[in-house]
PDB file of C-alpha atoms and ligand atoms in Angstrom:
ATOM      1  CA  MET A  25      80.756-109.994  81.992  1.00  0.00           C
ATOM      2  CA  ARG A  26      84.367-110.892  81.365  1.00  0.00           C
ATOM      3  CA  PRO A  27      86.614-109.235  83.965  1.00  0.00           C
ATOM      4  CA  ARG A  28      89.439-107.090  82.624  1.00  0.00           C
ATOM      5  CA  LEU A  29      92.999-107.741  83.700  1.00  0.00           C
ATOM      6  CA  THR A  30      95.119-104.742  84.584  1.00  0.00           C
ATOM      7  CA  ILE A  31      98.603-104.125  85.954  1.00  0.00           C
ATOM      8  CA  LEU A  32      99.516-101.376  88.396  1.00  0.00           C
ATOM      9  CA  LYS A  33     102.849-100.455  89.917  1.00  0.00           C
ATOM     10  CA  THR A  34     101.869 -99.218  93.328  1.00  0.00           C
ATOM     11  CA  ASP A  35     101.505 -99.939  97.037  1.00  0.00           C
ATOM     12  CA  ILE A  36      98.464-102.224  97.327  1.00  0.00           C
ATOM     13  CA  THR A  37      97.392-100.583 100.597  1.00  0.00           C
ATOM     14  CA  GLU A  38      96.636 -97.378  98.690  1.00  0.00           C
ATOM     15  CA  LEU A  39      94.029 -98.955  96.424  1.00  0.00           C
ATOM     16  CA  ASP A  40      90.368 -98.113  96.685  1.00  0.00           C
ATOM     17  CA  VAL A  41      89.075-101.452  95.385  1.00  0.00           C
ATOM     18  CA  ASP A  42      86.553-103.888  96.847  1.00  0.00           C
ATOM     19  CA  ALA A  43      89.174-106.425  97.927  1.00  0.00           C
ATOM     20  CA  ILE A  44      92.937-106.596  98.207  1.00  0.00           C
ATOM     21  CA  VAL A  45      94.735-109.902  98.615  1.00  0.00           C
ATOM     22  CA  ASN A  46      97.389-110.361 101.281  1.00  0.00           C
ATOM     23  CA  ALA A  47     100.401-112.677 100.935  1.00  0.00           C
ATOM     24  CA  ALA A  48     100.057-113.912 104.502  1.00  0.00           C
ATOM     25  CA  ASN A  49     101.607-116.689 106.587  1.00  0.00           C
ATOM     26  CA  LYS A  50      99.844-119.762 108.005  1.00  0.00           C
ATOM     27  CA  ARG A  51      99.452-118.174 111.435  1.00  0.00           C
ATOM     28  CA  LEU A  52      97.784-115.055 109.949  1.00  0.00           C
ATOM     29  CA  ALA A  53      99.944-113.223 112.428  1.00  0.00           C
ATOM     30  CA  GLY A  54     101.251-110.396 110.267  1.00  0.00           C
ATOM     31  CA  GLY A  55     104.870-110.218 109.163  1.00  0.00           C
ATOM     32  CA  GLY A  56     107.068-108.353 106.673  1.00  0.00           C
ATOM     33  CA  GLY A  57     106.528-107.413 103.029  1.00  0.00           C
ATOM     34  CA  VAL A  58     103.008-106.743 101.834  1.00  0.00           C
ATOM     35  CA  ASP A  59     101.585-108.479 104.923  1.00  0.00           C
ATOM     36  CA  GLY A  60     103.401-106.004 107.178  1.00  0.00           C
ATOM     37  CA  ALA A  61     102.207-103.054 105.084  1.00  0.00           C
ATOM     38  CA  ILE A  62      98.564-104.228 105.218  1.00  0.00           C
ATOM     39  CA  HIS A  63      98.544-104.794 108.977  1.00  0.00           C
ATOM     40  CA  ASN A  64     100.467-101.592 109.737  1.00  0.00           C
ATOM     41  CA  LYS A  65      98.144 -99.425 107.725  1.00  0.00           C
ATOM     42  CA  GLY A  66      94.942-101.418 108.241  1.00  0.00           C
ATOM     43  CA  GLY A  67      95.219-101.381 112.025  1.00  0.00           C
ATOM     44  CA  ILE A  68      94.430-103.823 114.797  1.00  0.00           C
ATOM     45  CA  GLU A  69      90.949-104.823 113.595  1.00  0.00           C
ATOM     46  CA  ILE A  70      92.399-106.937 110.779  1.00  0.00           C
ATOM     47  CA  LEU A  71      94.690-108.776 113.189  1.00  0.00           C
ATOM     48  CA  ARG A  72      91.822-109.325 115.613  1.00  0.00           C
ATOM     49  CA  GLU A  73      89.717-110.957 112.882  1.00  0.00           C
ATOM     50  CA  CYS A  74      92.714-113.037 111.758  1.00  0.00           C
ATOM     51  CA  GLN A  75      93.196-114.300 115.310  1.00  0.00           C
ATOM     52  CA  GLU A  76      89.525-115.194 115.528  1.00  0.00           C
ATOM     53  CA  ILE A  77      89.822-117.250 112.341  1.00  0.00           C
ATOM     54  CA  VAL A  78      92.896-119.110 113.627  1.00  0.00           C
ATOM     55  CA  THR A  79      91.197-119.787 116.957  1.00  0.00           C
ATOM     56  CA  ARG A  80      88.168-121.175 115.127  1.00  0.00           C
ATOM     57  CA  GLN A  81      89.818-123.232 112.389  1.00  0.00           C
ATOM     58  CA  GLY A  82      93.544-123.455 113.153  1.00  0.00           C
ATOM     59  CA  PHE A  83      96.419-122.331 110.950  1.00  0.00           C
ATOM     60  CA  LEU A  84      95.637-121.686 107.296  1.00  0.00           C
ATOM     61  CA  GLU A  85      97.024-124.282 104.882  1.00  0.00           C
ATOM     62  CA  THR A  86      99.251-123.194 102.033  1.00  0.00           C
ATOM     63  CA  GLY A  87      97.112-122.385  98.976  1.00  0.00           C
ATOM     64  CA  LYS A  88      93.985-121.601 101.023  1.00  0.00           C
ATOM     65  CA  ALA A  89      92.371-118.192 101.588  1.00  0.00           C
ATOM     66  CA  VAL A  90      90.128-116.441 104.119  1.00  0.00           C
ATOM     67  CA  SER A  91      88.685-112.937 104.307  1.00  0.00           C
ATOM     68  CA  THR A  92      88.490-110.182 106.888  1.00  0.00           C
ATOM     69  CA  SER A  93      87.350-106.596 106.824  1.00  0.00           C
ATOM     70  CA  ALA A  94      89.960-104.054 105.762  1.00  0.00           C
ATOM     71  CA  GLY A  95      90.169-101.943 108.933  1.00  0.00           C
ATOM     72  CA  ASN A  96      91.490 -98.474 108.087  1.00  0.00           C
ATOM     73  CA  LEU A  97      92.369 -99.331 104.492  1.00  0.00           C
ATOM     74  CA  PRO A  98      90.372 -97.857 101.595  1.00  0.00           C
ATOM     75  CA  SER A  99      89.287-101.308 100.361  1.00  0.00           C
ATOM     76  CA  LYS A 100      86.300-103.204 101.834  1.00  0.00           C
ATOM     77  CA  TYR A 101      87.913-106.594 102.367  1.00  0.00           C
ATOM     78  CA  VAL A 102      91.305-108.204 102.764  1.00  0.00           C
ATOM     79  CA  ILE A 103      91.562-111.739 101.413  1.00  0.00           C
ATOM     80  CA  HIS A 104      94.466-113.482 103.134  1.00  0.00           C
ATOM     81  CA  THR A 105      96.143-116.341 101.316  1.00  0.00           C
ATOM     82  CA  VAL A 106      99.266-118.342 102.082  1.00  0.00           C
ATOM     83  CA  GLY A 107     101.662-118.806  99.188  1.00  0.00           C
ATOM     84  CA  PRO A 108     104.194-121.625  99.035  1.00  0.00           C
ATOM     85  CA  ILE A 109     107.726-121.173 100.342  1.00  0.00           C
ATOM     86  CA  TYR A 110     109.593-121.931  97.117  1.00  0.00           C
ATOM     87  CA  SER A 111     111.206-125.362  97.141  1.00  0.00           C
ATOM     88  CA  ASN A 112     111.534-126.120  93.439  1.00  0.00           C
ATOM     89  CA  SER A 113     108.987-128.948  93.634  1.00  0.00           C
ATOM     90  CA  PRO A 114     105.877-129.482  91.450  1.00  0.00           C
ATOM     91  CA  GLN A 115     103.763-128.701  94.501  1.00  0.00           C
ATOM     92  CA  ASP A 116     104.902-125.050  94.427  1.00  0.00           C
ATOM     93  CA  LYS A 117     103.029-124.371  91.219  1.00  0.00           C
ATOM     94  CA  GLU A 118      99.853-126.135  92.373  1.00  0.00           C
ATOM     95  CA  GLN A 119      99.848-124.266  95.659  1.00  0.00           C
ATOM     96  CA  LEU A 120     100.530-120.893  94.055  1.00  0.00           C
ATOM     97  CA  ALA A 121      97.735-121.458  91.516  1.00  0.00           C
ATOM     98  CA  SER A 122      95.444-122.450  94.380  1.00  0.00           C
ATOM     99  CA  CYS A 123      96.101-119.099  96.129  1.00  0.00           C
ATOM    100  CA  TYR A 124      94.699-117.245  93.114  1.00  0.00           C
ATOM    101  CA  ILE A 125      91.743-119.607  92.639  1.00  0.00           C
ATOM    102  CA  GLU A 126      90.739-119.673  96.311  1.00  0.00           C
ATOM    103  CA  SER A 127      91.016-115.882  96.559  1.00  0.00           C
ATOM    104  CA  LEU A 128      88.835-115.412  93.479  1.00  0.00           C
ATOM    105  CA  ARG A 129      86.266-117.870  94.861  1.00  0.00           C
ATOM    106  CA  ILE A 130      86.033-115.869  98.064  1.00  0.00           C
ATOM    107  CA  ALA A 131      85.812-112.657  96.045  1.00  0.00           C
ATOM    108  CA  GLN A 132      82.821-114.087  94.217  1.00  0.00           C
ATOM    109  CA  LEU A 133      81.143-115.082  97.479  1.00  0.00           C
ATOM    110  CA  LEU A 134      81.661-111.520  98.714  1.00  0.00           C
ATOM    111  CA  GLN A 135      80.233-110.126  95.438  1.00  0.00           C
ATOM    112  CA  VAL A 136      83.438-108.249  94.816  1.00  0.00           C
ATOM    113  CA  LYS A 137      83.688-106.195  91.625  1.00  0.00           C
ATOM    114  CA  THR A 138      87.331-105.148  91.826  1.00  0.00           C
ATOM    115  CA  ILE A 139      90.139-107.206  93.335  1.00  0.00           C
ATOM    116  CA  ALA A 140      93.887-106.542  93.520  1.00  0.00           C
ATOM    117  CA  PHE A 141      96.565-109.217  93.918  1.00  0.00           C
ATOM    118  CA  PRO A 142     100.166-108.723  95.015  1.00  0.00           C
ATOM    119  CA  ASN A 143     102.812-110.973  93.422  1.00  0.00           C
ATOM    120  CA  ILE A 144     102.267-113.760  95.948  1.00  0.00           C
ATOM    121  CA  SER A 145     105.357-115.685  97.161  1.00  0.00           C
ATOM    122  CA  THR A 146     107.833-113.621  95.112  1.00  0.00           C
ATOM    123  CA  GLY A 147     109.323-111.763  98.081  1.00  0.00           C
ATOM    124  CA  ILE A 148     110.282-113.424 101.345  1.00  0.00           C
ATOM    125  CA  TYR A 149     109.024-116.836 100.115  1.00  0.00           C
ATOM    126  CA  GLY A 150     111.523-116.789  97.241  1.00  0.00           C
ATOM    127  CA  TYR A 151     109.433-117.934  94.258  1.00  0.00           C
ATOM    128  CA  PRO A 152     111.247-117.004  91.010  1.00  0.00           C
ATOM    129  CA  LYS A 153     109.396-113.986  89.674  1.00  0.00           C
ATOM    130  CA  ALA A 154     109.016-115.008  86.015  1.00  0.00           C
ATOM    131  CA  GLU A 155     107.671-118.449  86.960  1.00  0.00           C
ATOM    132  CA  ALA A 156     105.311-116.969  89.530  1.00  0.00           C
ATOM    133  CA  ALA A 157     104.010-114.394  87.028  1.00  0.00           C
ATOM    134  CA  SER A 158     103.337-117.123  84.492  1.00  0.00           C
ATOM    135  CA  VAL A 159     101.397-119.197  87.068  1.00  0.00           C
ATOM    136  CA  ALA A 160      99.459-116.144  88.283  1.00  0.00           C
ATOM    137  CA  ILE A 161      98.436-114.962  84.826  1.00  0.00           C
ATOM    138  CA  SER A 162      97.538-118.381  83.406  1.00  0.00           C
ATOM    139  CA  THR A 163      95.567-119.330  86.521  1.00  0.00           C
ATOM    140  CA  VAL A 164      93.572-116.105  86.557  1.00  0.00           C
ATOM    141  CA  ARG A 165      92.906-116.314  82.809  1.00  0.00           C
ATOM    142  CA  ASN A 166      91.733-119.882  83.172  1.00  0.00           C
ATOM    143  CA  PHE A 167      89.473-118.927  86.081  1.00  0.00           C
ATOM    144  CA  ILE A 168      87.950-116.148  83.987  1.00  0.00           C
ATOM    145  CA  ASP A 169      87.381-118.490  81.052  1.00  0.00           C
ATOM    146  CA  THR A 170      85.705-121.197  83.120  1.00  0.00           C
ATOM    147  CA  LYS A 171      83.618-118.802  85.229  1.00  0.00           C
ATOM    148  CA  ALA A 172      82.658-116.493  82.390  1.00  0.00           C
ATOM    149  CA  GLU A 173      79.015-116.684  83.314  1.00  0.00           C
ATOM    150  CA  ASN A 174      77.630-115.434  86.613  1.00  0.00           C
ATOM    151  CA  ASN A 175      80.852-113.633  87.388  1.00  0.00           C
ATOM    152  CA  CYS A 176      80.416-110.494  89.478  1.00  0.00           C
ATOM    153  CA  ILE A 177      84.092-109.559  89.150  1.00  0.00           C
ATOM    154  CA  GLU A 178      84.691-106.688  86.721  1.00  0.00           C
ATOM    155  CA  GLU A 179      88.393-106.028  87.200  1.00  0.00           C
ATOM    156  CA  ILE A 180      91.354-108.062  88.435  1.00  0.00           C
ATOM    157  CA  ILE A 181      94.456-106.006  89.125  1.00  0.00           C
ATOM    158  CA  PHE A 182      97.973-107.418  89.361  1.00  0.00           C
ATOM    159  CA  VAL A 183      99.822-105.056  91.649  1.00  0.00           C
ATOM    160  CA  CYS A 184     103.544-105.043  91.004  1.00  0.00           C
ATOM    161  CA  PHE A 185     105.600-103.336  93.679  1.00  0.00           C
ATOM    162  CA  ASP A 186     109.057-103.931  92.292  1.00  0.00           C
ATOM    163  CA  GLU A 187     110.307-103.011  88.824  1.00  0.00           C
ATOM    164  CA  GLU A 188     111.228-106.600  87.896  1.00  0.00           C
ATOM    165  CA  ASN A 189     107.681-107.879  88.438  1.00  0.00           C
ATOM    166  CA  PHE A 190     106.199-104.827  86.724  1.00  0.00           C
ATOM    167  CA  LYS A 191     108.274-105.458  83.581  1.00  0.00           C
ATOM    168  CA  LEU A 192     107.453-109.178  83.597  1.00  0.00           C
ATOM    169  CA  TYR A 193     103.718-108.574  83.837  1.00  0.00           C
ATOM    170  CA  GLN A 194     103.837-105.933  81.109  1.00  0.00           C
ATOM    171  CA  GLN A 195     105.503-108.459  78.818  1.00  0.00           C
ATOM    172  CA  MET A 196     103.200-111.331  79.721  1.00  0.00           C
ATOM    173  CA  ILE A 197      99.744-109.748  79.686  1.00  0.00           C
TER     174      ILE A 197
HETATM  175  N1  AR6 B 219     102.151-103.443  97.980  1.00  0.00           N
HETATM  176  C1  AR6 B 219     102.192-104.349  96.968  1.00  0.00           C
HETATM  177  N2  AR6 B 219     103.150-105.295  96.868  1.00  0.00           N
HETATM  178  C2  AR6 B 219     104.084-105.334  97.837  1.00  0.00           C
HETATM  179  C3  AR6 B 219     104.090-104.443  98.937  1.00  0.00           C
HETATM  180  C4  AR6 B 219     103.060-103.461  98.979  1.00  0.00           C
HETATM  181  N3  AR6 B 219     102.989-102.568  99.967  1.00  0.00           N
HETATM  182  N4  AR6 B 219     105.159-104.753  99.723  1.00  0.00           N
HETATM  183  C5  AR6 B 219     105.785-105.784  99.145  1.00  0.00           C
HETATM  184  N5  AR6 B 219     105.157-106.139  98.002  1.00  0.00           N
HETATM  185  P1  AR6 B 219     106.176-110.680 100.308  1.00  0.00           P
HETATM  186  P2  AR6 B 219     105.739-113.592 100.171  1.00  0.00           P
HETATM  187  C6  AR6 B 219     105.463-107.203  97.033  1.00  0.00           C
HETATM  188  O1  AR6 B 219     107.543-110.869 100.849  1.00  0.00           O
HETATM  189  O2  AR6 B 219     106.935-113.740  99.311  1.00  0.00           O
HETATM  190  C7  AR6 B 219     105.526-112.021 105.156  1.00  0.00           C
HETATM  191  O3  AR6 B 219     106.387-111.893 106.237  1.00  0.00           O
HETATM  192  C8  AR6 B 219     106.883-107.683  96.953  1.00  0.00           C
HETATM  193  O4  AR6 B 219     107.654-106.853  96.092  1.00  0.00           O
HETATM  194  O5  AR6 B 219     105.330-109.631 100.884  1.00  0.00           O
HETATM  195  O6  AR6 B 219     104.468-114.282  99.762  1.00  0.00           O
HETATM  196  C9  AR6 B 219     104.354-112.957 105.444  1.00  0.00           C
HETATM  197  O7  AR6 B 219     103.936-112.869 106.796  1.00  0.00           O
HETATM  198  C10 AR6 B 219     106.696-109.072  96.367  1.00  0.00           C
HETATM  199  O8  AR6 B 219     106.708-109.009  94.948  1.00  0.00           O
HETATM  200  O9  AR6 B 219     105.316-112.060 100.410  1.00  0.00           O
HETATM  201  C11 AR6 B 219     104.923-114.298 105.117  1.00  0.00           C
HETATM  202  O10 AR6 B 219     105.648-114.819 106.207  1.00  0.00           O
HETATM  203  C12 AR6 B 219     105.316-109.497  96.808  1.00  0.00           C
HETATM  204  O11 AR6 B 219     104.714-108.348  97.411  1.00  0.00           O
HETATM  205  C13 AR6 B 219     105.854-114.010 103.981  1.00  0.00           C
HETATM  206  O12 AR6 B 219     106.223-112.643 104.088  1.00  0.00           O
HETATM  207  C14 AR6 B 219     105.298-110.639  97.808  1.00  0.00           C
HETATM  208  O13 AR6 B 219     106.351-110.461  98.730  1.00  0.00           O
HETATM  209  C15 AR6 B 219     105.177-114.197 102.640  1.00  0.00           C
HETATM  210  O14 AR6 B 219     106.143-114.077 101.624  1.00  0.00           O
END
């Protein structure tokens, strides 16, 4: 089945989906923005699992992703990925695209049907929102096209928290 792409303007921690994606940092230590919201609401269990991962495999590289349970959140899993800190280099785009691909790969391994992404890197990490939206949408579309068969994912939600991102996604999808 071909997953549908949807846009929601909401707080990602409210969503009752199989997996939500977190715009984390390399230390998986919690922080501000969506990361802060997820850890605050999800509770200590998420942080404990994050610490276990870092103890086992070290800091997470930019563009990579890992999963934990979702603690007190309504979703089943949190997929933590580390977006690039925007530096206006070609690497930014590659790394941002990788966040979406790696998260979707993990979602498939977890047999996730519904997954919600925040607008990775477009807050504290300073990625220009229009460019980031274009990378996010084209990467996810490409993933869907190349993994059309044996895809358990039914819905991919772009969660826009701020009005600027919401408008951009509405125009681009
Ligand atoms: N639900 C959905 N989206 C949100 C929420 C929320 N509750 N809160 C913020 N956003 P950011 P980054 C949007 O800064 O740029 C942290 O400290 C926000 O409007 O959360 O990848 C980490 O620990 C923006 O569009 O993540 C890292 O150190 C988007 O989420 C660093 O920030 C991403 O903004 C990561 O920076």
